[in-house]
Coordinates of C-alpha atoms in Angstrom, one line a residue:
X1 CA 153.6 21.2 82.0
X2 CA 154.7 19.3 79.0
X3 CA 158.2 18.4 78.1
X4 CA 158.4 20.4 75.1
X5 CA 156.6 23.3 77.0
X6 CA 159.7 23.0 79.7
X7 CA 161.9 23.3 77.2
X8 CA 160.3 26.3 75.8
X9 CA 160.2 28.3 79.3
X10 CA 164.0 27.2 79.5
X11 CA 164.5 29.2 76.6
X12 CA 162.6 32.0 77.1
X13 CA 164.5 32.1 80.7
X14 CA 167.9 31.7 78.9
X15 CA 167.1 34.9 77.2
X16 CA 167.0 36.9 80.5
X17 CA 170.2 35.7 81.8
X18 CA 172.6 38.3 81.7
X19 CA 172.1 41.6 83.0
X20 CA 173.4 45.0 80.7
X21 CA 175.2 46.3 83.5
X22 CA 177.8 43.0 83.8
X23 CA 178.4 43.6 80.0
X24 CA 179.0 47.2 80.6
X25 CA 181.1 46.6 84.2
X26 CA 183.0 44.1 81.7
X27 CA 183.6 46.9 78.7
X28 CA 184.8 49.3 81.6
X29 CA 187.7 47.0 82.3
X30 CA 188.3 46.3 78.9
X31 CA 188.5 50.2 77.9
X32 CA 190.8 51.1 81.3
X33 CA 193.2 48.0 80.2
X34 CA 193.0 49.5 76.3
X35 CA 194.0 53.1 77.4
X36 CA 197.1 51.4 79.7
X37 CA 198.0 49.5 76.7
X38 CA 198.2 52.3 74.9
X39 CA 199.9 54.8 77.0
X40 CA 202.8 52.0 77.6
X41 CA 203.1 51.7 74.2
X42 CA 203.6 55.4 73.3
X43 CA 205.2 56.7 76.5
X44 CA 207.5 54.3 77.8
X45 CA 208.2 52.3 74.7
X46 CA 207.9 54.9 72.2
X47 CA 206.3 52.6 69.3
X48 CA 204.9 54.1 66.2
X49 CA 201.5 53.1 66.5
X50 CA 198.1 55.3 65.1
X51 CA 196.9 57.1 68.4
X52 CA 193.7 59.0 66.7
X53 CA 192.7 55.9 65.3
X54 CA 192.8 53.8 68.9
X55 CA 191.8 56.5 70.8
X56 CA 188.9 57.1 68.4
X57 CA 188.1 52.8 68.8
X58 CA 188.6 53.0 72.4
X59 CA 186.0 56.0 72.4
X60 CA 183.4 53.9 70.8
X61 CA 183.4 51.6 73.9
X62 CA 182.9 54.6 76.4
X63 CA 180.6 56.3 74.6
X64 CA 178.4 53.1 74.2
X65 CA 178.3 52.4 78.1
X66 CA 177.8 56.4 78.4
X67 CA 174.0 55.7 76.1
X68 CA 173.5 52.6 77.9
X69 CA 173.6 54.2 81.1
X70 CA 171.0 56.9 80.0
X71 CA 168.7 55.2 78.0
X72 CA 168.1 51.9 79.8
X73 CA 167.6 51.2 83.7
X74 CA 170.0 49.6 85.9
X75 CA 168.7 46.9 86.2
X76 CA 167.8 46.4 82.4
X77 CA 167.9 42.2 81.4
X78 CA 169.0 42.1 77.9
X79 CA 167.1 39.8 75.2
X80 CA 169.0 37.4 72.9
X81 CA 168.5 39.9 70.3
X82 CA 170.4 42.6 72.5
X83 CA 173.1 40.9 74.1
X84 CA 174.0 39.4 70.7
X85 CA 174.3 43.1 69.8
X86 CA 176.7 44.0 72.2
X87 CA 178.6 41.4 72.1
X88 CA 179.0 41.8 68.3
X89 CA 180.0 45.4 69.0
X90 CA 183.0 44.8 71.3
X91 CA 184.1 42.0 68.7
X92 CA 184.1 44.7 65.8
X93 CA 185.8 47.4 68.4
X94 CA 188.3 44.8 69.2
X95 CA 189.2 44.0 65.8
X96 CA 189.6 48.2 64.9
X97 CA 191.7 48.7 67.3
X98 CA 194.3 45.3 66.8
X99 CA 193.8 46.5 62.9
X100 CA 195.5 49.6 64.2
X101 CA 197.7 47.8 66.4
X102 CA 199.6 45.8 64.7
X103 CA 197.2 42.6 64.1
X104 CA 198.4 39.6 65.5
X105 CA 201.8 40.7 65.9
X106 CA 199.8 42.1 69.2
X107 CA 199.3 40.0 72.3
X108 CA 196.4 41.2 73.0
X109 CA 194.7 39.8 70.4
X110 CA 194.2 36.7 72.9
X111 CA 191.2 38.9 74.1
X112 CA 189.4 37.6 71.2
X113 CA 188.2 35.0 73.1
X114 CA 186.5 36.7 76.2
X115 CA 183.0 37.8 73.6
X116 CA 183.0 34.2 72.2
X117 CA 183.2 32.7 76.1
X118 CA 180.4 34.9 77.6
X119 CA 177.8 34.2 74.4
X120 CA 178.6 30.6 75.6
X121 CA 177.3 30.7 78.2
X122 CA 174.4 33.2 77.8
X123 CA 173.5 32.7 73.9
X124 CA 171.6 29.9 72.3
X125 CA 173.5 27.4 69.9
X126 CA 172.6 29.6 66.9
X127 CA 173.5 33.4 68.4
X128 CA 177.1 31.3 69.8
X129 CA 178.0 30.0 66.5
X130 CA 177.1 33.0 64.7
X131 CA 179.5 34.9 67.5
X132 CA 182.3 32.8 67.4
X133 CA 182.4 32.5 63.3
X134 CA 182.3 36.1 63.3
X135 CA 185.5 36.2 65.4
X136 CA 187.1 33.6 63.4
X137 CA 186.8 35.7 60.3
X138 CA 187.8 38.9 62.1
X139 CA 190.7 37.0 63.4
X140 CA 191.6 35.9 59.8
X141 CA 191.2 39.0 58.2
X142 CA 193.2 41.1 60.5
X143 CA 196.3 38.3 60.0
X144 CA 196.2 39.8 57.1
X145 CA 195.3 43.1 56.6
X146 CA 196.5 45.5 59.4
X147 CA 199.1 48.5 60.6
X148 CA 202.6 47.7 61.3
X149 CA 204.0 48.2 64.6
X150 CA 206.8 50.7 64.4
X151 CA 209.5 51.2 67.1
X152 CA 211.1 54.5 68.0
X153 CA 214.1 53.9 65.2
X154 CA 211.0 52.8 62.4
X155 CA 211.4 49.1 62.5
X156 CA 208.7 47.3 61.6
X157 CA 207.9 45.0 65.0
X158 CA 206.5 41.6 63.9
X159 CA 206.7 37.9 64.6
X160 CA 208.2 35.7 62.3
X161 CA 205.7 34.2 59.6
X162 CA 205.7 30.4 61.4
X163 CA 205.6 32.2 64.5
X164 CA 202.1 34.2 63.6
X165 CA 200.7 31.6 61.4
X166 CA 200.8 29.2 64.5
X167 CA 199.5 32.4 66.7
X168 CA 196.3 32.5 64.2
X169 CA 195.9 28.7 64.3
X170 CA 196.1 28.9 68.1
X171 CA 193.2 31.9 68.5
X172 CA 191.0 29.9 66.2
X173 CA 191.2 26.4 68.0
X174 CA 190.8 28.4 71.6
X175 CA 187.4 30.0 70.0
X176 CA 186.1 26.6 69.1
X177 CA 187.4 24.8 72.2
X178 CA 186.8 27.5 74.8
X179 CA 183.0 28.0 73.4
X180 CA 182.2 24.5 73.4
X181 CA 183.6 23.8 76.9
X182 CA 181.7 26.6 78.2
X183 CA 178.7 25.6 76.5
X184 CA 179.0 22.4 78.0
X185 CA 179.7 23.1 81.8
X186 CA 177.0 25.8 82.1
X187 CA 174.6 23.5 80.3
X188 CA 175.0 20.8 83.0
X189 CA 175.0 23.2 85.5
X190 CA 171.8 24.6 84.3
X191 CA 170.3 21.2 83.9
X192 CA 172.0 19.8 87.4
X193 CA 169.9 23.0 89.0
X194 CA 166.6 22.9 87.2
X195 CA 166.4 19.4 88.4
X196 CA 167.0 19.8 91.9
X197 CA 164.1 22.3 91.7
X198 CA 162.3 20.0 90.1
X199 CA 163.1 17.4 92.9
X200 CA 162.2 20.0 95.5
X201 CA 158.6 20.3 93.9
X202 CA 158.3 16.6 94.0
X203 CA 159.1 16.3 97.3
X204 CA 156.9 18.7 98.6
X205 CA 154.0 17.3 96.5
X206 CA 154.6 14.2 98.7
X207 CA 154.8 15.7 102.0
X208 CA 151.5 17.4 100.9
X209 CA 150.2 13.9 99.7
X210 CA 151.3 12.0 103.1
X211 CA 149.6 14.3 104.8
X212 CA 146.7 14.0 103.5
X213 CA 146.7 10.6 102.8
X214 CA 147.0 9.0 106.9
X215 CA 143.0 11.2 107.2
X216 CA 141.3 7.9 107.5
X217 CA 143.4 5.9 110.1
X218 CA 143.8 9.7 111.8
X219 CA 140.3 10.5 112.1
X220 CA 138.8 7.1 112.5
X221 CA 141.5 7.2 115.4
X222 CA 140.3 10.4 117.2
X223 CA 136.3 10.2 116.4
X224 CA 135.6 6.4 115.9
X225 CA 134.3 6.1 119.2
X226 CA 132.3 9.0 119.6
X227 CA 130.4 8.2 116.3
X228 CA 130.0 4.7 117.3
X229 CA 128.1 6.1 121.1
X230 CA 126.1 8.5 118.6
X231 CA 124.6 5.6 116.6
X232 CA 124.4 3.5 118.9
X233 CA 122.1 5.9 121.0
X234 CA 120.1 6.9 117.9
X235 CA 119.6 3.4 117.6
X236 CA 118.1 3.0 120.8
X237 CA 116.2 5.7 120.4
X238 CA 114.3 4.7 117.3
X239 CA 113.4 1.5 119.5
X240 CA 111.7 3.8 121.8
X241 CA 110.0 6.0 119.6
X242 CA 108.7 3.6 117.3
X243 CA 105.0 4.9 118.6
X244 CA 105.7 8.7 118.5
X245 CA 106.2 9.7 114.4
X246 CA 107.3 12.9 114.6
X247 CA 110.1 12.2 116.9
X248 CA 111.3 9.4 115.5
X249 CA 112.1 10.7 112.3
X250 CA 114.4 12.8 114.2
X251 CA 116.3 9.5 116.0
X252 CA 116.5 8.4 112.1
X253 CA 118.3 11.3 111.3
X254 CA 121.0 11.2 114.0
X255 CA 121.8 7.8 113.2
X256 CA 122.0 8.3 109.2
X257 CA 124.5 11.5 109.6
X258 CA 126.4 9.6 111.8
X259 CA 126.4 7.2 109.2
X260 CA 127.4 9.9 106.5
X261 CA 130.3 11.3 108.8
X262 CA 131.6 8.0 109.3
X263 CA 131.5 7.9 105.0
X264 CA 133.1 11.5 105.2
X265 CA 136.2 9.6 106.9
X266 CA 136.7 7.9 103.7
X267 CA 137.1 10.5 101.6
X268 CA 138.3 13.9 103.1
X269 CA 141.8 15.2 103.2
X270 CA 144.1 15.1 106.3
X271 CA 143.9 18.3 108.6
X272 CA 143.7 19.3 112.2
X273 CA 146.1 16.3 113.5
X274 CA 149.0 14.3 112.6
X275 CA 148.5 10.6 113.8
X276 CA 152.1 9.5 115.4
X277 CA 150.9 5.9 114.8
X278 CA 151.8 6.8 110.8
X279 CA 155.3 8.1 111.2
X280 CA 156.8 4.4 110.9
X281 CA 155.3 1.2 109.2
X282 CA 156.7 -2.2 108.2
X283 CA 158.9 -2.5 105.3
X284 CA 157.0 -4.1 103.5
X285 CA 153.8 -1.9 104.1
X286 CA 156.1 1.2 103.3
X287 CA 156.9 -0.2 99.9
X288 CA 153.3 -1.6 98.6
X289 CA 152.3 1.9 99.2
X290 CA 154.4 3.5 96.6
X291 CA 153.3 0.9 94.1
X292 CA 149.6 1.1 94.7
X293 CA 148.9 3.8 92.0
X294 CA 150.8 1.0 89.7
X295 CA 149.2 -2.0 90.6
X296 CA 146.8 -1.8 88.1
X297 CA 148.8 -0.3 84.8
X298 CA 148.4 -3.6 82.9
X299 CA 151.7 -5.0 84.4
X300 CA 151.7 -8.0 87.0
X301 CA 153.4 -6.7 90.1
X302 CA 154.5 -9.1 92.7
X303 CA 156.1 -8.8 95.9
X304 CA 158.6 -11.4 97.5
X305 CA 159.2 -10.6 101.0
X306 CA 161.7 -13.0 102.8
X307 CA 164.5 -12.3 105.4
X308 CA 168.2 -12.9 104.5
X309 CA 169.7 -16.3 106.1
X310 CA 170.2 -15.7 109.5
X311 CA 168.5 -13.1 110.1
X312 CA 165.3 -12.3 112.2
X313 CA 161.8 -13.4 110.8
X314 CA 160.5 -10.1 111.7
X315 CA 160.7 -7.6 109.0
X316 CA 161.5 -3.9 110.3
X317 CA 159.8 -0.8 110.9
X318 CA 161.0 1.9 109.0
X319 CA 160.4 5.6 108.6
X320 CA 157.1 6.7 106.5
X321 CA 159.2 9.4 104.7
X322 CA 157.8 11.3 101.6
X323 CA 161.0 10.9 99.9
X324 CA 161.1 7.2 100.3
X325 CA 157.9 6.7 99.2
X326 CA 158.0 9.5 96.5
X327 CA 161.7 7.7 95.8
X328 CA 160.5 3.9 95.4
X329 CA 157.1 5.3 93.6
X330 CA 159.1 6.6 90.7
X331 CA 161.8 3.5 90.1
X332 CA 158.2 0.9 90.2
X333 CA 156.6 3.3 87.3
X334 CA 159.8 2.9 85.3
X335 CA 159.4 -0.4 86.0
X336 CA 156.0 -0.4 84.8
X337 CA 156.3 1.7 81.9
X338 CA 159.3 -0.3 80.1
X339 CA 157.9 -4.0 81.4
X340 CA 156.6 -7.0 78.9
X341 CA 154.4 -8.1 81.6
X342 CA 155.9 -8.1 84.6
X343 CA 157.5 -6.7 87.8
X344 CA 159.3 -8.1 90.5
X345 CA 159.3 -6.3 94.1
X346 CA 162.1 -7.9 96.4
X347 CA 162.0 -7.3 99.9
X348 CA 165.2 -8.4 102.0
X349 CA 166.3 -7.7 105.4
X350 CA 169.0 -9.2 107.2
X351 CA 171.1 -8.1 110.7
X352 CA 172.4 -5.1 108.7
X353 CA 170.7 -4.1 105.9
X354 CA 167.6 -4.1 104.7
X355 CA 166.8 -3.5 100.5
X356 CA 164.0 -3.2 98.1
X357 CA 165.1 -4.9 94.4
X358 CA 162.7 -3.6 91.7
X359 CA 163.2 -6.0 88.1
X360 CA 161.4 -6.3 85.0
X361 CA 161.0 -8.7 82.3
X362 CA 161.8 -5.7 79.7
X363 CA 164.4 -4.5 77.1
X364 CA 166.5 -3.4 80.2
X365 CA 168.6 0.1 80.4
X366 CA 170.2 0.6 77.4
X367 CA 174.4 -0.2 77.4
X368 CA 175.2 3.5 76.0
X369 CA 173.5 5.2 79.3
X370 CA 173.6 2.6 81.9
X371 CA 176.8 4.8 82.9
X372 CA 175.1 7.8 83.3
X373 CA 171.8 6.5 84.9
X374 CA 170.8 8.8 87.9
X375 CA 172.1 12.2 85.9
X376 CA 168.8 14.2 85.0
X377 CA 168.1 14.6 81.0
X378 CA 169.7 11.7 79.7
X379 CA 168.5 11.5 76.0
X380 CA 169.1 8.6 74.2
X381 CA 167.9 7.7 70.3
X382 CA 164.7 5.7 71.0
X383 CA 163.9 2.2 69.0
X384 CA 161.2 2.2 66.5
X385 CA 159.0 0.1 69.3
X386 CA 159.7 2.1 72.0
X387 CA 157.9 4.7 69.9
X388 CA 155.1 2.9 69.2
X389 CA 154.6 1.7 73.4
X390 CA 155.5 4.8 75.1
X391 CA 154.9 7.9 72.1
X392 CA 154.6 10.4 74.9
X393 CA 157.9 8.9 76.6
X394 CA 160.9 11.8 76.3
X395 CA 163.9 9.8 78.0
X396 CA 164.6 12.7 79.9
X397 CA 165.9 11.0 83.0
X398 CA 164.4 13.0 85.6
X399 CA 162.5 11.0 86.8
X400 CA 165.2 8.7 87.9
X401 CA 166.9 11.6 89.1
X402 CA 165.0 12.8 91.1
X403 CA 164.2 9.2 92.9
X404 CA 167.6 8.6 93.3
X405 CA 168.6 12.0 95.1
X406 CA 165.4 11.6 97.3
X407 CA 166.3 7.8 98.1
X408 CA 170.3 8.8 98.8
X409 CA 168.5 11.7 100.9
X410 CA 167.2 8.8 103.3
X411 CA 170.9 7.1 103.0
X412 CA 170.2 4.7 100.5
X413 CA 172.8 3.6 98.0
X414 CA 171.1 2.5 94.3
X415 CA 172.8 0.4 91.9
X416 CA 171.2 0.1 88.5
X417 CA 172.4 -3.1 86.3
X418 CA 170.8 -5.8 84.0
X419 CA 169.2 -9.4 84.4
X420 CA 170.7 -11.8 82.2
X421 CA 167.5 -14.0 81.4
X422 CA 168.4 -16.9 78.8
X423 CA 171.7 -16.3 78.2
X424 CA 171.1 -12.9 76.6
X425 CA 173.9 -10.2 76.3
X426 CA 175.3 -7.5 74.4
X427 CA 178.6 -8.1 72.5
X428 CA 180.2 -7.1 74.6
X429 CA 178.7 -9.4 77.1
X430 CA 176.9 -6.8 79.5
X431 CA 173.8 -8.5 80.5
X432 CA 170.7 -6.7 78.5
X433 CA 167.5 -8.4 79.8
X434 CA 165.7 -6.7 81.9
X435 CA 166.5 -3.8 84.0
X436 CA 167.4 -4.5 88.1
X437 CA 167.1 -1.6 90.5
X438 CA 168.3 -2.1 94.0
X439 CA 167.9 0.2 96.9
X440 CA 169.7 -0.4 99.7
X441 CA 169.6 0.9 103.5
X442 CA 171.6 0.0 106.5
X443 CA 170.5 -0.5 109.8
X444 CA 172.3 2.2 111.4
X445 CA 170.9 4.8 109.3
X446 CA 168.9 7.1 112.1
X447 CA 167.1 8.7 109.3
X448 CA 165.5 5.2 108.8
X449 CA 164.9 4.4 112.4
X450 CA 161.7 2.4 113.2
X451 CA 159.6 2.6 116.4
X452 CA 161.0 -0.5 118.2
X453 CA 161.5 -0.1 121.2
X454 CA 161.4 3.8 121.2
X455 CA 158.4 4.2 123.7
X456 CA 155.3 5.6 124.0
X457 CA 154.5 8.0 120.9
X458 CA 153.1 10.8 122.6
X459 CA 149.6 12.7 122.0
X460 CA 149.3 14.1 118.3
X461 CA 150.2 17.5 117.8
X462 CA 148.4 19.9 115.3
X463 CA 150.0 20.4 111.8
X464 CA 151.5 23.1 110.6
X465 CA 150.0 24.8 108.3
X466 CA 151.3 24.7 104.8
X467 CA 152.4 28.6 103.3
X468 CA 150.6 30.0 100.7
X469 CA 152.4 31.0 97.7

């Protein structure tokens, strides 16, 4: 799936977000807290207000959820169409009654802003700003045009003209401000979510892909020798029946399929057994791993593996884990993709720690997102040669989230920073040559245990078989 046909499905799923029976649990509330309002008002206060009129408004609201309990289902989804509908209708009910009410000499005109929050978070940008301009010129209007409040005795009850004048200014900032914060949480919640999905999917394609990848060493390991006594006997064989035709066509055959299922070996997919001898590997076999599909991408990889001062010459064993090499797999393709010519693979281990320091000879991460590198769609305006190199490149970020959640998964702590090469730097002097990613475990992480001195391994045990969907 595309980026743009991501986006799309995002969209269509937006739509389906909120369910009609939340908006009409929502208008019960508002019509019980309405018809309280009311009844204060004309029982215990005795105000002067229009009781047909606000009963009538106040009516409107139970006779809609009345339909919209016996037209649609329970569970009913509302479009974007629909739920702009609705929430247009309790704006205009809401502005009816306050008209009758007093305008904004009423308190309650505050509730102006529940609508406005909800198609925040539900709406697209288009249906939101339509909703929320709405309610500012409802909100205008009725500062100006409305009933008086009359008390028992027939004084008018209203605020003094600074007084509602800063009330009106108030209501419209809280529109703009409330619909724009709530835009902008649910929007990184949304984002935050469909990423961790996203990372989930990756992860399990790599388990899949481990799994299948360790066939060879597995079944070389469990039927190496028994196909090397079958050749070797139909070897022996032909020797013998060199003078009898018909049967030595058949000694040909056995040693030529034994040949073709040692070829099989090469090619097949991992089932039946999983090899304990490819649970753990060294470092730096671990690591070359992830960049093999990269190697050949037009960029010069090259690995440096070295210990730190001090430390043993012995590099360690480490856990084969999908998610590290699904993790180190995606920072070497960034590395790839935004390289001149060049990447640098650093392999360091010392009594501690052990790390893996991925650098380019490229532009390096841009100083406006450097801050925010590891948060999933991070957009950024892209240079008129970055267009022309990478057209189909989005700068979505995902990627990089997603290695950097797998990699902290494993207890790995990432830093992402700039190579100053030449003296280069930004203004404001932040290094801008070349992008530097480090990944960095200790040695008491269990999840990163290797096999020294753990023991024999055991006999393999049969996999489990992976669900269908």
């Amino acid at each position: 799936m595309s980026v743009s046909e991501f986006e799309m499905f995002q969209d269509q799923q937006r739509s389906n977000w909120v369910r009609l029976r939340t908006l009409v649990m929502l208008r019960w509330f508002a019509v019980a807290g309405q018809a309280i309002a009311v009844l204060v008002a004309l029982r215990i206060y005795g105000l002067q207000i229009e009781a047909g009129y606000t009963s009538m408004a106040i009516g409107a609201s139970v006779i809609a959820n009345l339909i919209s309990y016996s037209v649609y289902p329970k569970n009913k989804r509302l479009s974007e169409r629909e739920a702009l509908l609705w929430l247009v209708f309790d704006i205009l009910q809401l502005s009816v009654l306050l008209y009758f009410t007093g305008g904004l000499n009423n308190p309650f005109a505050m509730l102006f802003l529940a609508p406005v929050a909800i198609a925040a978070t539900v709406l697209h940008l288009g249906s939101t700003v339509f909703l929320g301009l709405l309610a500012i010129t409802l909100i205008t209007l009725i500062n100006q045009f409305s009933v008086p409040i009359e008390n028992a005795q027939g004084v008018v009850l209203a605020l003094p003209p600074l007084f509602q004048f800063g009330f009106w200014v108030a209501l419209l900032i809280g529109v703009v401000f409330l619909a724009i914060y709530a835009r902008q949480v649910t929007t990184e919640m949304n984002a935050m979510a469909e990423a961790l999905v996203a990372t989930q999917l990756a992860l399990a394609r790599e388990q899949k892909l481990t799994d299948l990848g360790g066939v060879v060493a597995a079944a070389a390991h469990e039927l190496g020798t028994p196909l090397a006594t079958i050749k070797l006997t139909g070897s022996e064989l032909m020797e013998e029946l060199k003078d009898r035709p018909e049967l030595y066509e058949d000694a040909v055959l056995i040693r030529d399929q034994a040949d073709r299922c040692r070829d099989i070996l090469h090619s097949m997919g991992r089932v039946g057994k999983d090899d304990l001898h490819l649970r753990h590997a060294p470092l730096e076999a671990v690591v070359k791993e992830a960049a093999e599909p990269h190697l050949e991408r037009g960029a010069i990889v090259t690995f440096d593996m070295r210990p730190e001062d001090g430390a043993a010459l012995k590099q360690p064993n480490i856990a084969r884990r999908p998610e590290i090499i699904h993790g180190l797999r995606n920072l070497i393709q960034n590395a790839v993709d935004f390289s001149q010519s060049r990447v640098q693979v650093d392999i360091r281990w010392s009594e501690t720690e052990f790390s893996v320091r991925i650098s380019d000879d490229g532009s390096g991460f841009p100083p406006s997102v450097i801050g925010r590198i590891g948060e999933p769609y991070v957009r950024r305006r892209r240079a008129s040669e970055d267009r022309v190199h990478r057209p189909a490149y989005q700068g979505m970020g995902l990627g990089l989230f997603i290695a950097k959640t797998l990699l902290e998964r494993s207890g790995a702590k990432l830093t992402f920073s700039n190579n100053r090469q030449q003296g280069r730097a930004s203004k404001t002097g932040q290094a801008i040559s070349g992008a530097v990613v480090t990944v960095c475990w200790p040695h008491t992480e269990r999840s990163m245990a290797g096999q020294d001195g753990i023991g024999a391994l055991g006999e393999n045990l049969p996999l489990e078989p992976w669900p269908h969907r």
